[in-house]
mmCIF file of C-alpha atoms and ligand atoms in Angstrom:
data_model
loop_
_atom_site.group_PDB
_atom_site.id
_atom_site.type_symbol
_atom_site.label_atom_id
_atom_site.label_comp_id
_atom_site.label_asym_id
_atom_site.label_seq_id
_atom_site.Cartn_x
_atom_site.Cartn_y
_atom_site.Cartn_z
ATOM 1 C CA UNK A 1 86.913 -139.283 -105.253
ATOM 2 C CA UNK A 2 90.257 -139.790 -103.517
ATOM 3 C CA UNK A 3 92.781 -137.341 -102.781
ATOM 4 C CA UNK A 4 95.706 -137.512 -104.619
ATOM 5 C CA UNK A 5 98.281 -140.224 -103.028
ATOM 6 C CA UNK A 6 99.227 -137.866 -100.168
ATOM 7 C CA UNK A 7 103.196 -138.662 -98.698
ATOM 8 C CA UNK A 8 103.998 -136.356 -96.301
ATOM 9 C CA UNK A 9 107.961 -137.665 -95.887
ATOM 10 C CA UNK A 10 108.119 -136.141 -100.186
ATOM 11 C CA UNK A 11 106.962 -132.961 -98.933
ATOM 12 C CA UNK A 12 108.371 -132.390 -95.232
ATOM 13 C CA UNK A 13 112.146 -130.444 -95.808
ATOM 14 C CA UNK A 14 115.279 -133.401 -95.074
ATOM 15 C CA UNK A 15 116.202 -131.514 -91.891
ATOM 16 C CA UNK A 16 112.939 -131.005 -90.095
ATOM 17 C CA UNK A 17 112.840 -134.700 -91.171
ATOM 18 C CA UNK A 18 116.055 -135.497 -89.698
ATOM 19 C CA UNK A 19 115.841 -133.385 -86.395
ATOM 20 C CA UNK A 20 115.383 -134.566 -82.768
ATOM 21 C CA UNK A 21 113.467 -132.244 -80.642
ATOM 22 C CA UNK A 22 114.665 -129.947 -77.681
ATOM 23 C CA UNK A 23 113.407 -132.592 -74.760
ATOM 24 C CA UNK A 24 111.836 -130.476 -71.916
ATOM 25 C CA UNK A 25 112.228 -131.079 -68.240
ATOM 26 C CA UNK A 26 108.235 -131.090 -67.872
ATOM 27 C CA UNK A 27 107.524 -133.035 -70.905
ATOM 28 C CA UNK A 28 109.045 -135.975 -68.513
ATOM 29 C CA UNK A 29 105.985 -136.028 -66.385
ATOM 30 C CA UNK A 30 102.992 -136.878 -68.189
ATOM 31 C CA UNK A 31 100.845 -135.887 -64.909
ATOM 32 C CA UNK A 32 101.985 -133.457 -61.874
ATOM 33 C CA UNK A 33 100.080 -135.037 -59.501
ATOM 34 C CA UNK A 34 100.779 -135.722 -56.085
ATOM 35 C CA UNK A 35 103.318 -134.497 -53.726
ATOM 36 C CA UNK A 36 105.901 -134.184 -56.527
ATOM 37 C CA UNK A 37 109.427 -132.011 -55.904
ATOM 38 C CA UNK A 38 109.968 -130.975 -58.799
ATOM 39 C CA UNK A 39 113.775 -129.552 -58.871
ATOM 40 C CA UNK A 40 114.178 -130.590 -62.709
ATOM 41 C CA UNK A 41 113.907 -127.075 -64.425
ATOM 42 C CA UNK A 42 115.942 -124.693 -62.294
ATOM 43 C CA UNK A 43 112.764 -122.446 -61.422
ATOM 44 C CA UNK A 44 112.109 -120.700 -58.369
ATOM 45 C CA UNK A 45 110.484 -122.544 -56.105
ATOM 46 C CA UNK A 46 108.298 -119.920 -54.446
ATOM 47 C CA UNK A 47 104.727 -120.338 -55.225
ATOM 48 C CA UNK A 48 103.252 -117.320 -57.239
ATOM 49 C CA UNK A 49 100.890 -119.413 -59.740
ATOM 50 C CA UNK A 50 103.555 -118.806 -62.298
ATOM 51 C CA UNK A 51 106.758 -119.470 -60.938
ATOM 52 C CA UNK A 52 106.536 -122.686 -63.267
ATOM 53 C CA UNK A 53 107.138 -123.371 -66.922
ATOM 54 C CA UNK A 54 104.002 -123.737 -68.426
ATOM 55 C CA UNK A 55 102.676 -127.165 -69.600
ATOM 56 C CA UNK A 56 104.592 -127.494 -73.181
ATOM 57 C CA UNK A 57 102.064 -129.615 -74.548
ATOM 58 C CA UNK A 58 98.734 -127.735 -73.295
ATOM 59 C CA UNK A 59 96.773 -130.716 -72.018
ATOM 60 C CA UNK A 60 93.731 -129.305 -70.387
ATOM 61 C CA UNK A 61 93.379 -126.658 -73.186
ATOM 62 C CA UNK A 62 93.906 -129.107 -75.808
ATOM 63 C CA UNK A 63 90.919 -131.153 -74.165
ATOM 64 C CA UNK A 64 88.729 -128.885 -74.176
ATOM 65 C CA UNK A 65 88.948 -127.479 -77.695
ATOM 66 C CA UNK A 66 89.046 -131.356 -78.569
ATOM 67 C CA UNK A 67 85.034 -131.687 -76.672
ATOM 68 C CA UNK A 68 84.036 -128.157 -78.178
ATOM 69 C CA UNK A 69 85.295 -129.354 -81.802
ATOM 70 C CA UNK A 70 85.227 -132.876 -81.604
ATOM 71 C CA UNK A 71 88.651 -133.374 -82.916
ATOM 72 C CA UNK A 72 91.299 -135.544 -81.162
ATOM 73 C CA UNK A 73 93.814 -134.178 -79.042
ATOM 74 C CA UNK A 74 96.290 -135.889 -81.257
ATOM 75 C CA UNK A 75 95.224 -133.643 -84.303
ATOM 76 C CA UNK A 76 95.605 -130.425 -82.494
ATOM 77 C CA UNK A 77 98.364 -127.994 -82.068
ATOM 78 C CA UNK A 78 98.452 -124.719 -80.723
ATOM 79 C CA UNK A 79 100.527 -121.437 -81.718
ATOM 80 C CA UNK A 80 101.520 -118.409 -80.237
ATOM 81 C CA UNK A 81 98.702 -116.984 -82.231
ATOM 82 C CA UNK A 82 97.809 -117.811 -85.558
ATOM 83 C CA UNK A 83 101.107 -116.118 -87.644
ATOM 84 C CA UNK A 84 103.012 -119.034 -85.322
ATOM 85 C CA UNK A 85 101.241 -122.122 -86.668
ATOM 86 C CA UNK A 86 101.944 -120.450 -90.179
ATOM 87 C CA UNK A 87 105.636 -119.710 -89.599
ATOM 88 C CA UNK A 88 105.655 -123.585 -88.325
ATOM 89 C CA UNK A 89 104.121 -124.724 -91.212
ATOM 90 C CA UNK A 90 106.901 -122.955 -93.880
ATOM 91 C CA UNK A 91 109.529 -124.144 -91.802
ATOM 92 C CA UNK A 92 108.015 -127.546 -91.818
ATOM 93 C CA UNK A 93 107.805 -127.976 -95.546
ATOM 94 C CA UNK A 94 109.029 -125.192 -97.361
ATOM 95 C CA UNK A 95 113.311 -124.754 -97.975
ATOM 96 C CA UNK A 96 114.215 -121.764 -98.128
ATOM 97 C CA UNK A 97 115.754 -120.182 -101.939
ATOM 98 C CA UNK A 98 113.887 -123.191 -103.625
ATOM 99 C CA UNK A 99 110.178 -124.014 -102.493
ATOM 100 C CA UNK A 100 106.970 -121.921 -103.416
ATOM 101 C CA UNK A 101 103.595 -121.015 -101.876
ATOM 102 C CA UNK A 102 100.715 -119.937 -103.939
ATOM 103 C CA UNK A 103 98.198 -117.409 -102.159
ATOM 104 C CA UNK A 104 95.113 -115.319 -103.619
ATOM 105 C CA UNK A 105 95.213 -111.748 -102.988
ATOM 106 C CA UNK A 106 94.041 -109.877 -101.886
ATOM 107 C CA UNK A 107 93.822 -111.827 -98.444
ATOM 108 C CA UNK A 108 95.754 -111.784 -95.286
ATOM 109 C CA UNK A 109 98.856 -110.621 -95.226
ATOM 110 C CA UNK A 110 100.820 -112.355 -92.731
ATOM 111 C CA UNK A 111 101.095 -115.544 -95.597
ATOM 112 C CA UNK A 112 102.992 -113.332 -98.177
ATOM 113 C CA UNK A 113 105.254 -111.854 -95.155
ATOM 114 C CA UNK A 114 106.353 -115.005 -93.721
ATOM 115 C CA UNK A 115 107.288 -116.319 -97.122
ATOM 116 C CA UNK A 116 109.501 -113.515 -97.454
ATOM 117 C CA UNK A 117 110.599 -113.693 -93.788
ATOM 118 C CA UNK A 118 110.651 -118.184 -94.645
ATOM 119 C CA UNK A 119 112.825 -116.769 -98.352
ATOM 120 C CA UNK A 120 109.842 -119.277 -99.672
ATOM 121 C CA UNK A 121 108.624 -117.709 -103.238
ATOM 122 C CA UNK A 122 104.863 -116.358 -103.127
ATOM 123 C CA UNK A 123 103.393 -116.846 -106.338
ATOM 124 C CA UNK A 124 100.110 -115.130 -106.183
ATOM 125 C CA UNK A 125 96.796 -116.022 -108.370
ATOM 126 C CA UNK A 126 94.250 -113.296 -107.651
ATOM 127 C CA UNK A 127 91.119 -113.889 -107.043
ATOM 128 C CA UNK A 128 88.183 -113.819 -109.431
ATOM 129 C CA UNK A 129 86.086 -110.144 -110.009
ATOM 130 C CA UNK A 130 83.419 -112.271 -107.595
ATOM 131 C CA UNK A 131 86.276 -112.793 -104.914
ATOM 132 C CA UNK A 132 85.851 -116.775 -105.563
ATOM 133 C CA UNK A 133 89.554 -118.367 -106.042
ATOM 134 C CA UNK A 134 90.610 -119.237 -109.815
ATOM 135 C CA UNK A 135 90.846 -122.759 -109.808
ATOM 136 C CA UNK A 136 92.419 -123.147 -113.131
ATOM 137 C CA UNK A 137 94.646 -120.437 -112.760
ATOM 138 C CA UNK A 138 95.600 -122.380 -109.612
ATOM 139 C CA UNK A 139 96.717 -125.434 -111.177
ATOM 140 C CA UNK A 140 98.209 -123.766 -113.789
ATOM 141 C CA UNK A 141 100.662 -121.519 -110.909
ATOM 142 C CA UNK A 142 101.847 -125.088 -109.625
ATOM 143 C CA UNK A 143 104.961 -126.690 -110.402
ATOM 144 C CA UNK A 144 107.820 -129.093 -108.514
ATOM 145 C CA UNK A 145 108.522 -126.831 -105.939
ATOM 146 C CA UNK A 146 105.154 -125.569 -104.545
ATOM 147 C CA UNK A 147 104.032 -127.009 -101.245
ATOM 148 C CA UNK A 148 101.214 -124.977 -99.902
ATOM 149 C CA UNK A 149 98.180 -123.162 -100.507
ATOM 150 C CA UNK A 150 96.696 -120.742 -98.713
ATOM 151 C CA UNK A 151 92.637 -120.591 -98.508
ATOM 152 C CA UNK A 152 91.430 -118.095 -96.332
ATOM 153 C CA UNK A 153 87.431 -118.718 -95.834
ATOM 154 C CA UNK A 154 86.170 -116.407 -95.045
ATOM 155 C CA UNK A 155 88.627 -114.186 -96.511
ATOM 156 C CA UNK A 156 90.574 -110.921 -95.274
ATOM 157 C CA UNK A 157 89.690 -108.340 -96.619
ATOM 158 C CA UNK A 158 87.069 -109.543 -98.730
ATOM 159 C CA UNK A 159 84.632 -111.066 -96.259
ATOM 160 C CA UNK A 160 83.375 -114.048 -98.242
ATOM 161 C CA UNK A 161 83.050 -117.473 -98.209
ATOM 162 C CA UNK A 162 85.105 -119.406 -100.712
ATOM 163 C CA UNK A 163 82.467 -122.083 -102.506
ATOM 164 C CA UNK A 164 83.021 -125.606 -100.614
ATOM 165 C CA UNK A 165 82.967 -127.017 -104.579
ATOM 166 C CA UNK A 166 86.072 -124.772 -105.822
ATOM 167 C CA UNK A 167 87.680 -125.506 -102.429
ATOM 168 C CA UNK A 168 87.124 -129.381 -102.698
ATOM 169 C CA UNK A 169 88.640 -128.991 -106.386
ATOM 170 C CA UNK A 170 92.004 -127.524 -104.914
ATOM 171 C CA UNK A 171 91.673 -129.667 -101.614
ATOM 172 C CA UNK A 172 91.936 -132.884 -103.797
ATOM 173 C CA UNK A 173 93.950 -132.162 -106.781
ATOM 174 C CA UNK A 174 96.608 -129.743 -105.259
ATOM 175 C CA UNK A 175 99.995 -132.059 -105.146
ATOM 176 C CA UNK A 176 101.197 -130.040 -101.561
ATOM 177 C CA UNK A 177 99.553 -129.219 -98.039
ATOM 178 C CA UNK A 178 96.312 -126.720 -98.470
ATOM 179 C CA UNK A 179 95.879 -124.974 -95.942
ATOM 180 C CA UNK A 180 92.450 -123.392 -95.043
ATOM 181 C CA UNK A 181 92.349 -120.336 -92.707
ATOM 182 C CA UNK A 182 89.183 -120.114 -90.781
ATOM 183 C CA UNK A 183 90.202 -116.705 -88.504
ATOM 184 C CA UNK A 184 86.845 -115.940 -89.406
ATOM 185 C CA UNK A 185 83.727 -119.040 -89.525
ATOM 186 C CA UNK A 186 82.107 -118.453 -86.219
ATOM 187 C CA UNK A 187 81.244 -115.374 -88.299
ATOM 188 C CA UNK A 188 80.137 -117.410 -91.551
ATOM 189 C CA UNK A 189 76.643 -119.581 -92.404
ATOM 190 C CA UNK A 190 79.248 -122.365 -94.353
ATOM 191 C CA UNK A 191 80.678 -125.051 -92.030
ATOM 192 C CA UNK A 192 83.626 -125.260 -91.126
ATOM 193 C CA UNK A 193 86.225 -127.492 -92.919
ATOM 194 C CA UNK A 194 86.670 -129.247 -89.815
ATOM 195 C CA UNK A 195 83.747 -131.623 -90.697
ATOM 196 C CA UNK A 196 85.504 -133.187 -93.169
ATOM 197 C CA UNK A 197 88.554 -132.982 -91.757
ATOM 198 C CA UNK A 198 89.689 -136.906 -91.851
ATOM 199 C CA UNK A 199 89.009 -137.158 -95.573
ATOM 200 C CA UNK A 200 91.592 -134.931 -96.036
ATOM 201 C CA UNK A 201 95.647 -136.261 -95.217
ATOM 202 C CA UNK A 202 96.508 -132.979 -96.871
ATOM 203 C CA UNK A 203 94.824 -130.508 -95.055
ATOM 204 C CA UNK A 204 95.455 -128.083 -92.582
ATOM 205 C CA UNK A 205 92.534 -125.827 -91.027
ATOM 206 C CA UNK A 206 93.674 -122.982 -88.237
ATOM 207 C CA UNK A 207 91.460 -121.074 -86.300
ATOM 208 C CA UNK A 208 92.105 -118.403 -83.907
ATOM 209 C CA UNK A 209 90.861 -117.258 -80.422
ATOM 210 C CA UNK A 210 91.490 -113.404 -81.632
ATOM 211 C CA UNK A 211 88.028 -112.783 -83.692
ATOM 212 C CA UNK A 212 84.880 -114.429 -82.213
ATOM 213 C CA UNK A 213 86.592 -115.287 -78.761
ATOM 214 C CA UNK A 214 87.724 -111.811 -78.223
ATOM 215 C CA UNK A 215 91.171 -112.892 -77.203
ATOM 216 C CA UNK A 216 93.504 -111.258 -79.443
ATOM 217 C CA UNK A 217 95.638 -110.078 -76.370
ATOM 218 C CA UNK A 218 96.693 -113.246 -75.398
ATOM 219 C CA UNK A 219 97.756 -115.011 -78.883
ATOM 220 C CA UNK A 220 96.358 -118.336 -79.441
ATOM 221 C CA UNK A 221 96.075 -119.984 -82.669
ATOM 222 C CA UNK A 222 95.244 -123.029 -83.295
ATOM 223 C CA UNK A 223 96.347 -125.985 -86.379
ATOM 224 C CA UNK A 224 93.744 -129.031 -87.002
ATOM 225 C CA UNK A 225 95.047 -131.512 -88.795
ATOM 226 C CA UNK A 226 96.557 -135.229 -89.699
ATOM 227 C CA UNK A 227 98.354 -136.685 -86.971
ATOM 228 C CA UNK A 228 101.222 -137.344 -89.030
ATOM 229 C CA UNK A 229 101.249 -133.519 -90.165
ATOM 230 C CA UNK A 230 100.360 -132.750 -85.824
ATOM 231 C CA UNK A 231 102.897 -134.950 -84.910
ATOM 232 C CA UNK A 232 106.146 -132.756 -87.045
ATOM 233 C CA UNK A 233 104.607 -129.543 -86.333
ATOM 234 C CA UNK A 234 104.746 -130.471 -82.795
ATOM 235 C CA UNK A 235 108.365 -131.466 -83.010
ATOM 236 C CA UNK A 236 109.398 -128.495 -83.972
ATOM 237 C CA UNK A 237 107.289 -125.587 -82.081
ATOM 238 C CA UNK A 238 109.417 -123.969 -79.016
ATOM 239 C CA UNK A 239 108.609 -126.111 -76.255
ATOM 240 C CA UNK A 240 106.990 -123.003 -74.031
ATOM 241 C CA UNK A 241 105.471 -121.398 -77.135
ATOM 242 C CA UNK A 242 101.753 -120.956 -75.066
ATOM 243 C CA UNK A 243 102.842 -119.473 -71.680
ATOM 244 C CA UNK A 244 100.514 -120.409 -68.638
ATOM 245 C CA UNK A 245 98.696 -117.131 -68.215
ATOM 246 C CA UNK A 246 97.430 -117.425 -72.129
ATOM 247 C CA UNK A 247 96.236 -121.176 -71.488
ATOM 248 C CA UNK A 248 94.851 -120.474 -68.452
ATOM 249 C CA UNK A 249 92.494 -117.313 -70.305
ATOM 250 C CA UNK A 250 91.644 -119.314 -72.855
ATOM 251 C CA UNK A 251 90.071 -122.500 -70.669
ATOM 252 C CA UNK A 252 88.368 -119.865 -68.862
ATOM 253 C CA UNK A 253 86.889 -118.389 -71.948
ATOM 254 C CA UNK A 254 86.242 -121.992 -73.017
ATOM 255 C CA UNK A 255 84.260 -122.434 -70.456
ATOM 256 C CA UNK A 256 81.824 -119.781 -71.164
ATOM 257 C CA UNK A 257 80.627 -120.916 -74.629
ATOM 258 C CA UNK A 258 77.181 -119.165 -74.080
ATOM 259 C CA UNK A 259 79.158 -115.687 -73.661
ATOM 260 C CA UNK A 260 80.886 -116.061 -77.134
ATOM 261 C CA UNK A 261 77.750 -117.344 -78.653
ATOM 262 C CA UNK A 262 76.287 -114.261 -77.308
ATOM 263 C CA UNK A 263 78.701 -111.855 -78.403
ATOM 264 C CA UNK A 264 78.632 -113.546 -81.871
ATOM 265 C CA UNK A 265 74.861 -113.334 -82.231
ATOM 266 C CA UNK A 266 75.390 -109.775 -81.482
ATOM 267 C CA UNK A 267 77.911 -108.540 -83.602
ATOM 268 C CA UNK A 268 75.996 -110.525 -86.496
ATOM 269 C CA UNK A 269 72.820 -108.408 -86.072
ATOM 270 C CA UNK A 270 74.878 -105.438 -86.208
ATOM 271 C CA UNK A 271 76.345 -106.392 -89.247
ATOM 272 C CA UNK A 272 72.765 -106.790 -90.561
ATOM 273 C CA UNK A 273 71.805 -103.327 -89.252
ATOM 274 C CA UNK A 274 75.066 -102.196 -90.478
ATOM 275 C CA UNK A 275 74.439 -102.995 -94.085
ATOM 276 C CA UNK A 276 71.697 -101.583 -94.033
ATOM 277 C CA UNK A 277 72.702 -98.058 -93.117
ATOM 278 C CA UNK A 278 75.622 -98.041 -95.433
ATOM 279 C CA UNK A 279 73.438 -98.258 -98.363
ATOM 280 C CA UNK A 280 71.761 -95.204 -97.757
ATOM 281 C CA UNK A 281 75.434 -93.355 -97.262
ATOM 282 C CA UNK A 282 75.464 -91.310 -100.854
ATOM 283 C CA UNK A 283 79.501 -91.845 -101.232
ATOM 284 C CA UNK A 284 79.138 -95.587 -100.776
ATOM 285 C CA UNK A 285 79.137 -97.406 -104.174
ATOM 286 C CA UNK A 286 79.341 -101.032 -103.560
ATOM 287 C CA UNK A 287 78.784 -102.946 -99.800
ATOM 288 C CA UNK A 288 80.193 -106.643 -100.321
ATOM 289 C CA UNK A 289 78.299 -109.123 -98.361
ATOM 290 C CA UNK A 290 79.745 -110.483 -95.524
ATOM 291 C CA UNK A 291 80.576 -113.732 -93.700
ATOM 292 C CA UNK A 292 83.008 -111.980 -90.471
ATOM 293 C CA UNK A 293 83.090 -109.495 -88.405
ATOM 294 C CA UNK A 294 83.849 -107.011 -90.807
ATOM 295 C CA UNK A 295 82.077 -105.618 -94.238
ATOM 296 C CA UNK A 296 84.218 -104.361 -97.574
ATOM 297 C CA UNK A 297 82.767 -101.294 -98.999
ATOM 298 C CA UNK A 298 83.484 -99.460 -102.057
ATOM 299 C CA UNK A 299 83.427 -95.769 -101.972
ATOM 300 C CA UNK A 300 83.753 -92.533 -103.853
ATOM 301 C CA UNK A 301 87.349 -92.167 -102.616
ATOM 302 C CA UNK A 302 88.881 -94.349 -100.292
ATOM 303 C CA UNK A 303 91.600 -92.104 -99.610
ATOM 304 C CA UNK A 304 89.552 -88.683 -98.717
ATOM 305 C CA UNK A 305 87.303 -90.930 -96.631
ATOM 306 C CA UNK A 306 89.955 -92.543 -94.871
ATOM 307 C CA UNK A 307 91.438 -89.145 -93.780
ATOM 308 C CA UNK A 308 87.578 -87.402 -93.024
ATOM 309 C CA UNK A 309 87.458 -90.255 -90.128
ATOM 310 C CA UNK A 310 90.648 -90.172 -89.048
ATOM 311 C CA UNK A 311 89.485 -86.594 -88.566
ATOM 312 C CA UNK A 312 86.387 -87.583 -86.544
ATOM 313 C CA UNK A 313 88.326 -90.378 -84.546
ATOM 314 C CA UNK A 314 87.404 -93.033 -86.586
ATOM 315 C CA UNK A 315 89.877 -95.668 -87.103
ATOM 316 C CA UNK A 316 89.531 -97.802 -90.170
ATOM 317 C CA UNK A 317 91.415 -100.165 -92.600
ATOM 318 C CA UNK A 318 92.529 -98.463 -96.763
ATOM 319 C CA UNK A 319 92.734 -101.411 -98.684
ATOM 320 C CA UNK A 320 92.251 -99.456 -101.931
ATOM 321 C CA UNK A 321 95.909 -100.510 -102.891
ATOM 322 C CA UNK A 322 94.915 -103.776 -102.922
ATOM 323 C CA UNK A 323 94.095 -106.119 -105.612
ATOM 324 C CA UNK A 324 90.356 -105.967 -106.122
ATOM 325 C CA UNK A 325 89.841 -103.534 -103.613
ATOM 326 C CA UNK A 326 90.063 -100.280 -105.517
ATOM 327 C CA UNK A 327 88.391 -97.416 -102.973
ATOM 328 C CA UNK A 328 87.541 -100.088 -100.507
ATOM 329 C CA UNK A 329 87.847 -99.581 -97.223
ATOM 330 C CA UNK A 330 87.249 -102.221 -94.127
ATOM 331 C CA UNK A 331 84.980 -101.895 -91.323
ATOM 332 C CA UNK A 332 85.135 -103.806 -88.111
ATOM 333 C CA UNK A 333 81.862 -104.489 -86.771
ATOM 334 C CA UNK A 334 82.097 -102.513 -83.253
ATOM 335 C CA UNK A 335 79.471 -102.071 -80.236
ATOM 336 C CA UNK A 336 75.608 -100.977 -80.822
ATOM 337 C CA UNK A 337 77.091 -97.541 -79.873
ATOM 338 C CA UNK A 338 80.351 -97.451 -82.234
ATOM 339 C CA UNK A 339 78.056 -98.397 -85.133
ATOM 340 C CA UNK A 340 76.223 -95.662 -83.889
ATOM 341 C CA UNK A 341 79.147 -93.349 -84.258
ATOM 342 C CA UNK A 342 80.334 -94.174 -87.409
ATOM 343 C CA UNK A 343 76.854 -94.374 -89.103
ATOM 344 C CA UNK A 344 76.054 -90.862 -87.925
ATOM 345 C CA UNK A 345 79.754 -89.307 -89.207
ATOM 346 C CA UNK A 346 79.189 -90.915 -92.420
ATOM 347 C CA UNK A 347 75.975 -89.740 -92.890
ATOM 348 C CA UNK A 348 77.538 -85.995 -92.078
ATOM 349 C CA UNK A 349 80.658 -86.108 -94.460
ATOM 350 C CA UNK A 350 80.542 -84.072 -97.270
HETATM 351 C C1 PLP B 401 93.005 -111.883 -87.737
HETATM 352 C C2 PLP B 401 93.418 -113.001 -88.602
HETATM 353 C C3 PLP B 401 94.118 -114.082 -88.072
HETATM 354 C C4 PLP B 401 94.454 -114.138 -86.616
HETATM 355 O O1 PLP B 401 95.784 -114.199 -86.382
HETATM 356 P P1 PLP B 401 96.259 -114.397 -84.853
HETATM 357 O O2 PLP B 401 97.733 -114.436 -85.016
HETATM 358 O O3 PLP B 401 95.667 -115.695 -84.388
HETATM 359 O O4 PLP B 401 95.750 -113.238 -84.076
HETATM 360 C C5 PLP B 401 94.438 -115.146 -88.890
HETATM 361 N N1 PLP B 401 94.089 -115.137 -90.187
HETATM 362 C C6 PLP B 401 93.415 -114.119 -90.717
HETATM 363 C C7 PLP B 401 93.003 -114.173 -92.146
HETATM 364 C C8 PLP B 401 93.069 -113.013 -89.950
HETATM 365 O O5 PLP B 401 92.416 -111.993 -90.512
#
């Protein structure tokens, strides 16, 4: 099978196509080697490790995601977290008062509020009662105007795994950009997307140092993709958008692979331990399996139970108004000794 003839010029909106980029002082210099002077950028020239702009296109960091994930630096881009490669991507394709997105609550927020923020319309096919997307319901949502798709595997708030089958489906029939969000697959037994990542012109995967890493503080998302897709996004991202002290974090954190693997390995068997506990929890009805860092569970009464560990200190996420997710309520999977916590409240709640 072939994807559908993919032309990104018939999707891309006429001014993004049209517009020259903001040309940076430092983009000049490919390499600051030497005994440059650099008096190009008006910055003080006192050395303080950051009296200077940051590198705008993130070369070292860039490199060493591209070794970890064997992707080339060409079909990278970074963000100022995640919700920044999104934003770029509706400004990239979608014109405002005209185009349309199609997302499948419930999932992540952030794609139906930058549509509204983008004035992009989000037309919204819900999930099936098994949380897998609705293929034909899909097809059936798109018309002229839609350009993306939103795939979050695993998904927000419902933890699973999208099947790779129903996701190869959408990846090669939809007529726009799909875009699959893996905030989550350092959590997940599927592969990720990036794999297959040069079969597909159309596809964008993002990924995110905030979950597994354990960098939320410093906001870095990150956009695999074509180069031709790399290449616009690229052109139009603020020219400073990853600021030196989050670049230099993340390398560091990059460099200590074993630490997240660690970390990852852990949370996992508490998620195991976890799910086990829950079931024997009298006002828990339903624990969805998980593929992240976090487990869906349906309960007696969302609400009460929400308040009851507010009560005990216990901070967790209502998503009982959410499609799907009558009663349920979210649980990040914390420390040995925050499990702990919350197993032994639960098991005390009346
Ligand atoms: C947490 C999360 C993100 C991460 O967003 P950042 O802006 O990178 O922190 C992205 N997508 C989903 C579905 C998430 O749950």
């Amino acid at each position: 099978m072939k994807v559908k003839e993919f032309n990104i010029a018939s999707l891309l909106r006429d001014n993004i196509k049209s517009m020259k980029p903001y040309s940076s002082a430092r983009d000049e210099f490919k390499e600051t080697t030497g005994d440059m002077v650099f008096i190009d950028a008006n910055e003080n020239p006192f050395e303080n490790g950051l009296n200077r702009y940051p590198d705008p296109q993130q070369r070292e960091l860039k490199q060493r995601l591209s070794e970890i994930k064997n992707i080339p630096v060409s079909q990278i881009l970074l963000g100022n977290g995640s919700d920044e490669v999104l934003d770029l991507i509706f400004r990239a394709f979608c014109e405002p008062n005209q185009d349309e997105i199609i997302t499948l609550p419930p999932t992540y927020g952030m794609y139906g509020v930058l549509a509204n923020l983008n004035a992009v319309k989000n037309v919204e096919v819900e999930l099936e009662a098994n949380f897998q997307p609705n293929v034909k319901a899909i097809f059936n949502a798109v018309n002229s105007q839609t350009k993306l798709l939103f795939l979050c595997s695993p998904n927000n708030p419902t933890a699973n795994s999208f099947e790779a089958g129903l996701m190869e489906q959408l990846i090669m029939n939809f007529p726009g950009i799909v875009v699959i969000d893996e905030a989550y697959i350092d959590f997940s037994n599927e592969e990720s997307w990036l794999s297959r990542l040069q079969e597909f012109p159309n596809l964008i995967i993002t990924q995110t140092l905030s979950k597994a890493y354990g960098l939320a503080g410093i906001r870095l998302g990150i956009c695999y993709a074509s180069e031709a897709i790399i290449a616009v996004l690229n052109k139009i991202k603020p020219p400073y958008n990853i600021n030196q002290l989050t670049q230099s974090q993340a390398i560091a954190r990059l460099n200590r692979m074993d630490k997240v693997e660690q970390e990852v390995a852990e949370i996992l068997n508490e998620r195991e331990r976890l799910q086990s506990e829950l079931q024997k929890v009298n006002f828990v009805n339903t624990i969805y399996d998980s593929d992240a860092n976090f487990i869906l569970v349906k309960v007696d009464d969302a609400n009460k139970r929400y308040g009851q560990l507010i009560n005990f200190g216990i901070v967790v996420r209502n998503r009982t108004t959410q499609p799907l997710c009558h009663n349920c309520l979210r649980l990040t999977i914390g420390t040995k000794e925050e499990n702990d916590k919350l197993i032994e409240i639960l098991n005390i709640l009346k």
